[in-house]
Each structure stands twice: as C-alpha cells, then as structure tokens.
Coordinates of C-alpha atoms (C1' of nucleotides) in Angstrom, one line a residue:
Chain A
M787 CA 0.0 -0.1 0.1
P788 CA 1.3 3.5 -1.2
A789 CA 0.8 5.2 2.3
A790 CA 0.1 8.4 3.2
P791 CA 3.2 9.6 5.4
A792 CA 2.3 8.4 9.0
L793 CA 1.1 11.1 10.2
G794 CA -0.2 11.4 14.6
H795 CA -3.3 12.9 14.8
G796 CA -3.0 13.6 18.6
R797 CA -2.0 17.0 19.8
A798 CA 1.4 17.5 19.7
R799 CA 1.3 18.4 23.5
C800 CA 4.6 20.6 24.0
T801 CA 4.0 21.3 27.4
T802 CA 4.1 17.7 28.5
C803 CA 7.3 17.1 25.9
M804 CA 10.6 16.0 27.7
M805 CA 12.4 18.1 25.1
R806 CA 10.6 21.5 25.6
N807 CA 13.2 22.9 27.0
I808 CA 15.6 22.5 24.7
C809 CA 13.6 22.6 21.7
M810 CA 11.2 25.5 19.8
A811 CA 9.7 25.7 22.7
A812 CA 12.0 27.0 25.0
S813 CA 11.4 30.4 27.0
L814 CA 7.8 29.8 26.1
E815 CA 5.3 30.6 28.7
A816 CA 2.2 28.2 29.1
G817 CA 0.0 29.7 26.9
E818 CA 2.3 30.7 24.1
M819 CA 3.5 27.3 24.1
A820 CA -0.3 26.0 23.9
R821 CA -0.4 28.1 20.7
L822 CA 2.8 26.7 19.3
D823 CA 1.0 23.2 20.0
S824 CA -1.6 24.2 17.7
V825 CA 0.5 24.7 14.8
V826 CA 2.4 21.9 14.9
Q827 CA 0.7 19.3 12.3
G828 CA 1.3 16.2 14.1
W829 CA 3.6 13.3 14.5
R830 CA 5.7 11.4 11.4
S831 CA 7.1 8.3 12.2
V832 CA 10.6 7.2 10.6
R833 CA 11.5 4.0 10.2
Q834 CA 15.4 3.4 10.3
G835 CA 17.0 4.0 7.2
E836 CA 14.0 5.9 5.8
R837 CA 14.2 9.6 4.5
L838 CA 12.5 12.4 6.2
Y839 CA 13.1 14.5 3.2
R840 CA 15.3 14.6 0.2
A841 CA 17.4 17.1 -1.2
G842 CA 15.2 18.4 -4.0
D843 CA 12.1 17.9 -2.1
P844 CA 9.7 21.0 -1.8
F845 CA 10.2 22.8 1.2
R846 CA 6.8 22.8 3.6
S847 CA 7.5 22.1 7.5
L848 CA 10.3 22.2 9.9
Y849 CA 10.8 18.7 11.9
A850 CA 11.7 18.6 15.6
V851 CA 13.2 15.2 16.7
R852 CA 11.2 13.7 19.5
A853 CA 12.4 10.4 20.0
G854 CA 15.5 9.1 18.0
S855 CA 18.2 10.4 15.9
F856 CA 19.0 11.5 12.3
K857 CA 22.0 12.1 9.9
T858 CA 21.8 14.7 6.7
V859 CA 23.5 14.0 3.7
V860 CA 24.2 16.3 0.8
A861 CA 25.1 15.2 -2.2
P862 CA 26.8 17.4 -4.4
E863 CA 26.6 17.2 -8.6
R864 CA 29.7 15.3 -8.8
G865 CA 31.6 13.9 -5.7
K866 CA 30.8 11.8 -3.1
E867 CA 27.9 12.6 -0.3
T868 CA 29.0 14.0 2.6
I869 CA 27.4 13.7 6.3
S870 CA 26.9 17.3 7.1
G871 CA 25.3 16.2 10.7
F872 CA 23.9 14.4 13.4
Y873 CA 20.5 15.5 15.4
M874 CA 18.9 14.0 18.2
A875 CA 15.7 14.2 20.3
G876 CA 15.4 17.9 20.8
D877 CA 17.1 19.0 18.0
S878 CA 15.4 20.9 14.8
I879 CA 16.3 19.8 11.2
G880 CA 14.9 21.3 7.6
M881 CA 16.1 24.8 8.5
D882 CA 18.3 24.8 5.0
G883 CA 15.3 24.2 2.8
V884 CA 13.9 27.9 3.5
C885 CA 16.4 29.5 1.3
K886 CA 15.2 28.2 -1.8
E887 CA 11.8 26.6 -0.7
T888 CA 13.6 23.4 -1.5
H889 CA 15.5 20.9 0.9
N890 CA 19.0 21.1 0.6
C891 CA 20.1 17.2 1.6
D892 CA 18.6 14.3 2.7
A893 CA 17.5 13.7 6.3
I894 CA 17.9 10.0 7.0
A895 CA 16.8 8.3 10.2
L896 CA 19.6 6.3 12.3
E897 CA 17.1 4.5 14.2
D898 CA 13.3 4.5 14.3
S899 CA 12.2 7.8 15.0
V900 CA 9.6 10.3 15.5
V901 CA 9.4 13.9 14.7
C902 CA 7.2 16.8 15.0
V903 CA 5.9 18.3 11.9
I904 CA 5.8 21.9 12.0
P905 CA 4.4 23.6 8.7
F906 CA 6.6 27.0 8.1
H907 CA 4.1 29.3 6.9
L908 CA 2.0 28.5 10.2
L909 CA 5.4 28.8 12.1
E910 CA 5.9 32.4 10.6
A911 CA 2.3 33.5 11.2
L912 CA 2.8 32.8 14.7
C913 CA 6.2 34.4 15.3
R914 CA 4.7 37.7 14.0
E915 CA 2.4 37.7 16.8
I916 CA 4.7 35.8 19.4
K917 CA 8.2 37.7 20.0
P918 CA 9.5 35.0 22.2
L919 CA 8.8 32.6 19.7
Q920 CA 10.2 34.6 16.7
R921 CA 13.2 35.2 19.2
Q922 CA 13.5 31.3 19.5
L923 CA 13.2 30.6 16.0
H924 CA 16.3 33.5 15.2
K925 CA 18.4 31.7 17.7
M926 CA 17.7 28.2 16.3
F927 CA 18.6 29.7 13.0
S928 CA 21.6 31.5 14.3
A929 CA 23.2 28.1 16.2
E930 CA 23.0 25.9 13.4
I931 CA 25.3 28.6 11.5
V932 CA 27.7 28.8 14.7
R933 CA 27.6 24.4 15.0
E934 CA 28.4 24.8 11.4
S935 CA 31.1 27.3 11.3
R936 CA 32.8 24.9 14.3
Q937 CA 32.5 22.1 12.4
M938 CA 34.3 23.8 9.4
M939 CA 37.0 24.8 12.2
L940 CA 37.7 20.7 12.7
L941 CA 37.6 20.0 9.3
G942 CA 40.0 22.9 8.1
N943 CA 42.7 22.4 11.3
M944 CA 42.5 19.6 13.0
S945 CA 44.0 16.2 12.9
A946 CA 42.3 13.1 12.5
E947 CA 42.9 12.4 16.0
Q948 CA 41.6 15.9 17.3
R949 CA 38.7 15.3 15.1
V950 CA 37.5 12.0 16.8
A951 CA 38.2 13.7 20.1
A952 CA 35.8 16.2 19.2
F953 CA 33.4 14.3 17.9
L954 CA 33.2 11.9 21.0
L955 CA 33.1 15.0 23.5
N956 CA 30.3 16.8 21.7
V957 CA 28.1 13.4 21.5
S958 CA 29.1 13.3 25.1
A959 CA 27.7 17.1 25.9
R960 CA 25.1 16.6 23.9
Y961 CA 23.7 13.3 26.1
R962 CA 24.5 15.1 28.9
E963 CA 22.4 18.0 27.9
R964 CA 19.6 15.5 27.5
G965 CA 19.9 13.8 31.0
Y966 CA 21.9 10.8 29.8
S967 CA 25.1 9.4 30.8
A968 CA 27.8 11.5 29.3
T969 CA 30.7 8.9 29.6
S970 CA 28.9 5.4 28.2
F971 CA 26.7 5.7 25.3
V972 CA 26.2 3.9 21.8
L973 CA 26.5 5.5 18.8
R974 CA 23.8 5.1 16.3
M975 CA 25.8 5.7 13.4
T976 CA 28.6 3.9 11.6
R977 CA 32.3 4.2 11.0
E978 CA 31.7 5.4 7.4
D979 CA 29.4 8.0 8.7
I980 CA 31.5 9.3 11.4
G981 CA 34.2 9.5 8.7
S982 CA 32.3 11.2 6.5
F983 CA 31.4 13.7 9.0
L984 CA 34.8 14.5 10.4
G985 CA 36.3 14.4 6.6
V986 CA 38.3 11.2 7.4
T987 CA 38.0 7.6 6.2
L988 CA 36.2 4.5 8.4
E989 CA 39.6 3.3 8.9
T990 CA 41.2 6.4 10.3
V991 CA 38.0 6.4 12.1
S992 CA 38.8 3.1 13.4
R993 CA 42.1 3.2 14.0
T994 CA 41.9 6.6 16.0
L995 CA 39.2 4.7 18.5
S996 CA 41.6 1.7 19.1
K997 CA 44.6 4.0 19.9
F998 CA 42.6 6.0 22.3
Q999 CA 41.4 2.6 23.9
Q1000 CA 45.1 1.2 23.9
E1001 CA 46.0 4.6 25.8
G1002 CA 43.2 4.1 28.1
L1003 CA 41.2 7.6 27.1
L1004 CA 38.1 4.8 26.6
T1005 CA 36.7 1.6 25.8
V1006 CA 35.4 0.7 22.5
Q1007 CA 33.2 -2.2 21.4
G1008 CA 31.3 -1.7 18.2
K1009 CA 29.1 0.9 18.8
T1010 CA 29.2 1.3 22.7
I1011 CA 32.0 3.8 23.8
E1012 CA 32.9 4.6 27.6
L1013 CA 34.7 7.4 27.8
L1014 CA 37.1 7.2 30.5
N1015 CA 39.1 10.4 30.8
L1016 CA 37.1 13.4 29.7
D1017 CA 39.7 15.9 30.3
A1018 CA 42.5 14.0 28.3
L1019 CA 40.5 13.7 25.2
D1020 CA 39.6 17.8 25.2
A1021 CA 43.4 17.8 25.8
R1022 CA 44.0 16.2 22.2
Chain B
M368 CA 40.7 60.7 19.8
P369 CA 39.2 57.7 21.1
A370 CA 36.3 58.5 18.4
A371 CA 32.8 56.9 18.8
P372 CA 32.3 54.6 15.6
A373 CA 31.7 56.7 12.7
L374 CA 28.0 56.6 12.0
G375 CA 26.7 58.1 8.4
H376 CA 23.6 60.2 9.8
G377 CA 22.0 60.4 6.2
R378 CA 19.1 58.2 5.8
A379 CA 20.2 55.0 4.3
R380 CA 18.3 55.2 1.3
C381 CA 17.7 51.3 0.1
T382 CA 15.6 52.6 -2.9
T383 CA 18.6 54.2 -4.5
C384 CA 21.1 51.5 -3.3
M385 CA 22.9 49.2 -5.9
M386 CA 22.7 46.3 -3.7
R387 CA 19.1 46.9 -3.1
N388 CA 18.4 43.5 -5.2
I389 CA 20.8 41.1 -3.0
C390 CA 20.5 42.5 0.2
M391 CA 18.2 42.6 2.9
A392 CA 15.6 44.6 0.6
A393 CA 15.7 42.2 -2.0
S394 CA 11.7 41.5 -2.6
L395 CA 10.2 44.2 -1.0
E396 CA 8.0 46.6 -2.3
A397 CA 8.8 50.5 -2.4
G398 CA 7.0 51.5 0.8
E399 CA 8.1 48.3 2.7
M400 CA 11.9 49.5 1.5
A401 CA 11.2 52.9 3.2
R402 CA 10.1 51.4 6.3
L403 CA 13.1 49.5 6.5
D404 CA 15.4 52.2 5.4
S405 CA 13.7 54.0 8.8
V406 CA 15.6 50.7 11.0
V407 CA 19.0 51.4 9.5
Q408 CA 20.8 53.2 12.0
G409 CA 23.3 54.8 9.4
W410 CA 26.3 53.7 8.1
R411 CA 29.6 52.8 9.3
S412 CA 33.1 53.3 7.7
V413 CA 35.6 50.9 8.7
R414 CA 39.1 51.0 7.5
Q415 CA 41.0 48.2 5.9
G416 CA 42.2 46.1 8.8
E417 CA 39.8 47.0 11.2
R418 CA 37.3 45.2 12.9
L419 CA 33.4 45.8 12.0
Y420 CA 33.1 43.7 15.6
R421 CA 35.2 41.2 17.6
A422 CA 34.1 37.8 19.2
G423 CA 32.8 38.2 22.5
D424 CA 31.5 41.4 21.6
P425 CA 27.9 42.0 22.6
F426 CA 25.5 41.3 19.4
R427 CA 23.1 44.3 18.6
S428 CA 23.0 44.9 15.0
L429 CA 23.3 43.1 11.7
Y430 CA 25.5 44.9 9.1
A431 CA 24.9 44.8 5.5
V432 CA 28.2 45.2 3.4
R433 CA 27.2 48.3 1.3
A434 CA 30.9 48.8 -0.2
G435 CA 34.2 47.1 0.1
S436 CA 34.6 43.4 1.8
F437 CA 35.1 41.6 5.0
K438 CA 36.4 38.3 6.3
T439 CA 35.2 36.6 9.5
V440 CA 37.7 34.5 11.6
V441 CA 36.9 32.2 13.7
A442 CA 39.4 31.7 17.0
P443 CA 38.9 28.9 19.2
E444 CA 40.1 28.4 23.0
R445 CA 42.9 26.2 21.6
G446 CA 44.4 26.5 18.1
K447 CA 44.9 27.9 14.7
E448 CA 42.0 30.9 13.9
T449 CA 40.2 30.0 10.7
I450 CA 38.6 32.5 8.4
S451 CA 34.8 31.3 8.1
G452 CA 33.8 33.3 5.4
F453 CA 34.3 36.2 3.1
Y454 CA 31.8 38.5 2.4
M455 CA 31.5 41.3 -0.5
A456 CA 28.6 44.0 -1.0
G457 CA 25.6 43.2 -0.8
D458 CA 25.9 40.4 1.6
S459 CA 24.9 40.6 5.1
I460 CA 27.3 39.8 8.1
G461 CA 26.7 39.2 12.2
M462 CA 24.0 36.4 11.8
D463 CA 26.2 34.2 14.3
G464 CA 26.1 36.6 17.2
V465 CA 22.1 36.0 17.4
C466 CA 22.2 32.8 19.2
K467 CA 24.1 33.5 22.2
E468 CA 23.9 37.5 21.7
T469 CA 27.3 37.7 21.5
H470 CA 29.5 37.8 18.2
N471 CA 31.3 34.7 17.3
C472 CA 33.9 35.8 15.5
D473 CA 35.5 38.5 14.2
A474 CA 35.0 40.5 11.0
I475 CA 37.4 42.3 9.4
A476 CA 37.7 44.7 6.8
L477 CA 39.8 43.6 3.6
E478 CA 39.7 46.7 2.3
D479 CA 38.0 50.4 3.2
S480 CA 34.3 49.5 3.5
V481 CA 31.3 51.0 4.6
V482 CA 28.1 48.9 6.4
C483 CA 25.1 49.6 7.1
V484 CA 23.9 49.0 10.7
I485 CA 20.8 47.3 11.3
P486 CA 19.8 46.8 15.0
F487 CA 18.3 43.7 15.4
H488 CA 15.8 44.3 17.6
L489 CA 14.2 46.8 15.6
L490 CA 14.6 44.6 12.5
E491 CA 12.9 41.8 14.4
A492 CA 9.9 44.6 15.3
L493 CA 9.6 45.4 11.4
C494 CA 9.5 41.4 10.6
R495 CA 6.6 41.1 12.7
E496 CA 4.7 43.5 10.6
I497 CA 6.0 42.9 7.2
K498 CA 5.5 39.8 6.0
P499 CA 8.1 39.4 3.4
L500 CA 10.6 41.1 5.3
Q501 CA 10.2 38.2 7.9
R502 CA 10.5 35.9 5.0
Q503 CA 13.6 37.2 3.6
L504 CA 15.4 37.4 7.0
H505 CA 14.6 33.9 6.9
K506 CA 16.1 33.1 3.6
M507 CA 19.5 34.7 4.5
F508 CA 19.7 32.9 7.5
S509 CA 19.3 29.7 5.9
A510 CA 21.2 30.8 3.0
E511 CA 24.3 31.2 5.3
I512 CA 23.9 27.7 6.9
V513 CA 23.3 26.1 2.9
R514 CA 26.7 28.4 2.1
E515 CA 28.4 26.8 5.2
S516 CA 27.2 23.0 4.4
R517 CA 28.9 23.6 1.0
Q518 CA 32.0 24.9 2.7
M519 CA 32.0 22.1 4.9
M520 CA 31.4 19.6 2.1
L521 CA 34.7 21.1 0.4
L522 CA 36.8 20.7 3.2
G523 CA 35.8 17.3 4.2
N524 CA 36.1 15.9 0.4
M525 CA 38.0 17.8 -2.2
S526 CA 41.5 17.9 -3.0
A527 CA 43.8 21.1 -2.7
E528 CA 43.3 21.5 -6.9
Q529 CA 39.6 21.2 -6.4
R530 CA 39.2 23.3 -3.4
V531 CA 40.9 26.2 -5.1
A532 CA 39.5 25.9 -8.5
A533 CA 35.7 25.8 -6.5
F534 CA 37.0 29.0 -4.6
L535 CA 38.2 30.7 -7.7
L536 CA 34.3 29.9 -9.5
N537 CA 32.4 31.0 -6.3
V538 CA 34.2 34.7 -6.3
S539 CA 33.8 34.5 -10.0
A540 CA 30.2 33.6 -9.7
R541 CA 29.9 36.4 -7.2
Y542 CA 31.3 39.2 -9.3
R543 CA 29.0 38.2 -11.8
E544 CA 26.1 38.5 -9.6
R545 CA 27.3 42.1 -8.9
G546 CA 27.7 43.1 -12.4
Y547 CA 31.2 42.6 -12.6
S548 CA 33.6 40.7 -15.0
A549 CA 33.4 36.7 -13.8
T550 CA 36.6 36.1 -15.4
S551 CA 39.0 38.9 -14.4
F552 CA 39.2 40.7 -10.8
V553 CA 41.4 41.5 -8.1
L554 CA 41.4 39.3 -4.8
R555 CA 41.4 41.5 -1.7
M556 CA 42.6 38.4 0.5
T557 CA 45.8 37.2 1.1
R558 CA 47.3 33.6 0.2
E559 CA 47.0 32.9 3.7
D560 CA 43.8 34.1 3.9
I561 CA 42.3 31.8 1.2
G562 CA 44.6 28.8 2.5
S563 CA 43.1 29.6 6.0
F564 CA 39.5 29.5 4.5
L565 CA 40.4 26.3 2.4
G566 CA 41.7 24.5 4.8
V567 CA 45.3 24.0 2.9
T568 CA 48.5 26.0 3.5
L569 CA 49.6 29.4 1.8
E570 CA 52.4 27.7 0.3
T571 CA 49.6 25.1 -1.5
V572 CA 47.3 28.2 -2.8
S573 CA 50.4 29.5 -4.3
R574 CA 51.5 26.5 -6.0
T575 CA 48.1 25.3 -7.1
L576 CA 47.5 28.7 -8.8
S577 CA 50.9 28.6 -10.5
K578 CA 50.1 24.8 -11.7
F579 CA 46.7 26.3 -13.2
Q580 CA 48.3 29.0 -14.7
Q581 CA 51.2 26.6 -16.3
E582 CA 48.1 24.5 -17.4
G583 CA 46.5 27.3 -19.3
L584 CA 43.3 27.6 -16.8
L585 CA 43.7 31.8 -16.1
T586 CA 46.6 33.6 -15.3
V587 CA 48.0 35.1 -11.6
Q588 CA 49.8 38.2 -11.3
G589 CA 50.0 38.7 -7.5
K590 CA 46.1 39.2 -6.4
T591 CA 45.4 40.0 -10.3
I592 CA 43.3 36.9 -11.2
E593 CA 42.0 35.8 -15.2
L594 CA 40.0 33.1 -15.5
L595 CA 40.8 31.9 -19.1
N596 CA 38.6 28.7 -18.7
L597 CA 35.7 28.2 -16.5
D598 CA 34.7 25.0 -17.6
A599 CA 38.2 23.4 -17.5
L600 CA 38.4 24.8 -13.5
D601 CA 34.7 23.6 -13.0
A602 CA 35.7 19.9 -14.0
R603 CA 38.4 19.8 -11.7
Chain C
dC19 C1' 64.8 54.0 -0.1
dG20 C1' 64.9 51.1 3.3
dA21 C1' 61.7 47.4 6.6
dT22 C1' 58.5 44.4 6.6
dC23 C1' 55.0 42.0 4.5
dT24 C1' 53.3 39.1 1.0
dG25 C1' 54.5 35.4 -2.2
dT26 C1' 56.9 32.0 -5.1
dT27 C1' 59.5 27.6 -5.3
dG28 C1' 62.1 23.5 -3.9
dA29 C1' 63.3 19.6 -0.9
dC30 C1' 61.9 16.4 2.5
dA31 C1' 59.3 14.4 6.1
dC32 C1' 54.9 12.7 7.6
dT33 C1' 49.6 12.0 8.2
dG34 C1' 46.0 9.8 6.4
dC35 C1' 44.5 7.2 2.0
dT36 C1' 44.2 3.0 -0.6
dC37 C1' 43.8 -1.6 -1.1
dA38 C1' 43.5 -5.8 0.9
dA39 C1' 42.6 -9.6 3.9
dT40 C1' 39.8 -11.0 8.0
dA41 C1' 37.0 -11.1 12.3
dG42 C1' 32.8 -9.8 14.4
dG43 C1' 27.2 -8.8 14.2
dA44 C1' 23.0 -8.5 12.8
dG45 C1' 19.3 -10.1 10.6
dT46 C1' 16.9 -13.9 7.7
dG47 C1' 15.0 -17.7 6.3
dG48 C1' 15.0 -23.3 6.3
Chain D
dC288 C1' 17.7 -22.9 16.5
dC289 C1' 21.4 -22.9 13.3
dA290 C1' 23.5 -22.1 9.0
dC291 C1' 23.9 -18.1 5.9
dT292 C1' 24.3 -14.0 4.1
dC293 C1' 25.5 -9.4 4.5
dC294 C1' 27.1 -5.6 6.4
dT295 C1' 30.1 -3.4 9.7
dA296 C1' 34.3 -3.0 11.8
dT297 C1' 39.3 -4.0 12.5
dT298 C1' 44.2 -4.1 11.2
dG299 C1' 48.2 -4.2 7.9
dA300 C1' 51.5 -2.2 4.4
dG301 C1' 52.5 1.2 0.9
dC302 C1' 52.2 4.9 -1.2
dA303 C1' 50.6 9.7 -2.5
dG304 C1' 48.9 14.5 -1.2
dT305 C1' 50.3 18.3 1.7
dG306 C1' 51.9 20.2 5.2
dT307 C1' 57.1 22.2 7.1
dC308 C1' 60.9 24.4 6.7
dA309 C1' 63.7 27.4 4.2
dA310 C1' 65.7 30.5 1.0
dC311 C1' 64.8 34.1 -1.9
dA312 C1' 61.8 37.5 -4.9
dG313 C1' 58.8 40.8 -5.4
dA314 C1' 55.2 44.3 -3.5
dT315 C1' 53.8 47.8 -0.2
dC316 C1' 54.1 51.5 3.0
dG317 C1' 56.0 54.5 5.6

DNA sequence: CGATCTGTTGACACTGCTCAATAGGAGTGG
DNA sequence: CCACTCCTATTGAGCAGTGTCAACAGATCG
C-alpha cells in the first residue's frame, strides 16, 4: 500500500514533552506553548534508514526530533556525498530548506524515530505574533550557523585524532544535556558515517578509536563507547 | 582621539542602493523598503584591517556590506584561527551573533569598507509587521546555513586543487552577480587568508595557482586573476 | 629607500588514504 | 536454533598528497 506518511493526529502536547526545554518551545510561557502546539501538524514516524525528506523535495515544514536520531547527507552534483550533521531528540531539522524553498540535503533516520511536523508558513505567522517565539526561531537559525562554523574549523584545521576526540566530546555533551550518561553511550551511526562527517576515512576513525583505547582514554566495543578520561580527550 | 564609531547620519536610502536586489531589501515593495530604511541606524566606515566587531562583543546589529569586503575569523580557545567566510557588497554579516547575543567571530575589513547598521531588535519588530521582510530574513539565515554546508563539503572531501578551483569559481560567480567581470578580478585577501578558508597552507594555494597557470586555465599576477577556462576549472 | 609584509618555489617528511585480508554481528529463512 | 549472508569493523602495508621548513623575490608602505 502506497501509504500516506504516517501522521499522528493526537495533539502534540509541547507542554508535556520531555524535550520542551531544548526545543522550539524553549523560553515560552504556558499560553504561548499551547499556541505553538496548535500549529504543530502532528507527528510522523520514520523507520531506521528511511528518509524524512530528500534533497530537492519542496520545503514546507521544519521537523523537531521527538525521539530517535537523524543524519543529514549532502550530495553534490559530482563527488561523494557527505554527512553534514547528526541530530537527536530536541534538535530541529529542515532549516536549510527555507532559502530556496527546497530541501538541500537528505535527512535519514539512524534508528526508528518520531518527529513533530511544523508547517513553516504557520510558524512564521505565529512568530509575527509571539515575540519570544520569533526570537527563539532566530536563535535556532543562528545556532545552526555557529554549529556549522565550528565544524568548518574542525575540518579545516584539526588532525584526525583531534577530530575524533572532538566528535566524542560533542556527542557526550549532547547526551549530558538530555539527561543521559555523558561517559557511556551507544553510537547510532557507522564508522563510515562518522568518517564522512569528520572528513576522514572509516579506517582512520577505527584506528583512532583503537589507539584511544590503548591509551586508556576510553573503551570501545563496536558502537558502545565508554569515555574514561574526558579531560585527556579534550587535551587533544 | 578615542572616536565613537563613525556613523553616517544621512538616511540609508535602500531605494537607491546598488545592492538592494541582493540585500535584505530584496523582494520588498517601495513602501516596505522605505520602512526598512527607517530602521537602518546609519552607515559605518571600517578601514582596511579594522574590525567591525570582535568575538565576544555583545550582539546588537546585523551589518549589510554597502561597499568593500570583509573576512570573518573564528578563533577557538586552543588552536589556529580560521577564516570562516568572505563577504562582499550586498552580503550581510553578524547572524552568528543572534543565538548567544554575542558575536562568535571577528569581522575584519579587507579594504576600506562601508556597512549599513541594522539594529536587530528593530529589524525583528519590523519583521513582525512586514511578512515579505520576515521571509527574506529567514531566507538569509537559511542561505548562510547552506553556504556553510557547501564549505563543509569542500573541506571534508575535496583535494587542494579542487578547493582552489571551487574558490575561484565562487568568487567569479559573486562578481558576476554584482555586475562585474566574472573572468577578471582582483582578490582582496592574501594567500594565507585563502589557505585558511580552504583548509590548506598558503604554499599549497600558491603552488596550485601556479600549476593552473601552467596548464593555461588562468593567469595570476599577485592578487590579479584572469580566468581563461571556467569549464576546465569546474571539471576539477 | 629601507623595512616589512606577501608571494613563489624547492626539498623532504609525515599524516592519512588506498587496497586488501580477516573477523565480528545482525538479520533472515530454513 | 542454526546456517548463511551481508554489513560493519579492525588491522596491516605501501604510497601519495600536503604540510613543514627554508631561501629568496617581489610588493607595499611609511
């Protein structure tokens, strides 16, 4: 059956969402949050490996990750595709689509995931009424710019070891923000994904992790990581 | 004399500005453009080598480059500083400052330049009233995100030759957009700046330009470039 | 017109890529 | 539940593209 995208029709309930403090709803008062709720079209489930959207698709909505995680993949006309970001619950994706009203990358679920669908024209309308929401949206745009310029620094200047260390610390910090362990977690992406994101080969990622393990900075077992010495990683 | 920043006090006159079609005013009607004019605080001159703002400065305004050009420099706690972008007349800078209300990089004039100063809280207020302006601001944010993700692709995947070729073609296209020659121009930045932006050393930039010249793709004389074969450059 | 900054070119070293072989894990169907 | 397959990860060896260091030339600016 060529099913329509699975959309939840229950109300989004930002007010009870675990992610409300790091999501679009951050800094809104209860009444405002309810109005944001009302423009959220619903939820959409995306199975592992499925695409939430593809490069070239018309842009209509932003998506807030409610559960699960995604990677975004940019594919140039010629040349290899590259992973431009990893996103977990509480992050928003799709902002790259605004400027040409067309998505600029593929968003692929790294595990079975759920997103809130936020039609952009409704969000814009609401931002014209609710100043804190407008400010929050602008901050989210800006934060994405800053995140990317950090990544550019990483890609332009840092050694393979530094890149892997920075990546692990970044993942660690994001788990911590979300209330999970900062030192013990399971990576949802492959070595190839990590390598693509960091601008190195998957072999280099693997070797570097092994080396860090030998040096006692962490333990690796496949996708399971335990960080043993955050400071030493940071000193790379 | 510890002069206050040089602010022009004449009205900004978007309506007569050469850059109105690629700037924030793009897609506005005359009446709307006049209202944008009214929130532009004025002009500020920045001499070559001077900073428009520094990382850590409180964020208050966006800046539209009216004449001249800038580079933005990100300096991490540890490690080398990196050039994250080059901006010419018609481009806007400062959007990285919104998310933490603090500028995230230094913006340095590559030549004597003039910018329009646009206080952000006034711009936001106007965006709540003028839908096309709101949309344009969102597009500018998004375009910056897309530009950076292209740069990440370049830094992550491409060889030194490809990076230099892509850089030249990008500069070329931007001159063309602005009505200047796409094949003959003067670079305003040093080899070191280019290298930093492209994630290679200045020597590699220099060598690559020499190689392209030997192959008949272009001629170089210091900062003066003439592109002889855009297609061949693109084929790198 | 000297001092300093910027650009060019060469020689060499080293990081990280390529290619290759092997092992471990996850999912599938009998 | 096991056997099979496919995907992912690990590790090794050799090489190539860039970085590093150095010398010099050419611009630019006071």
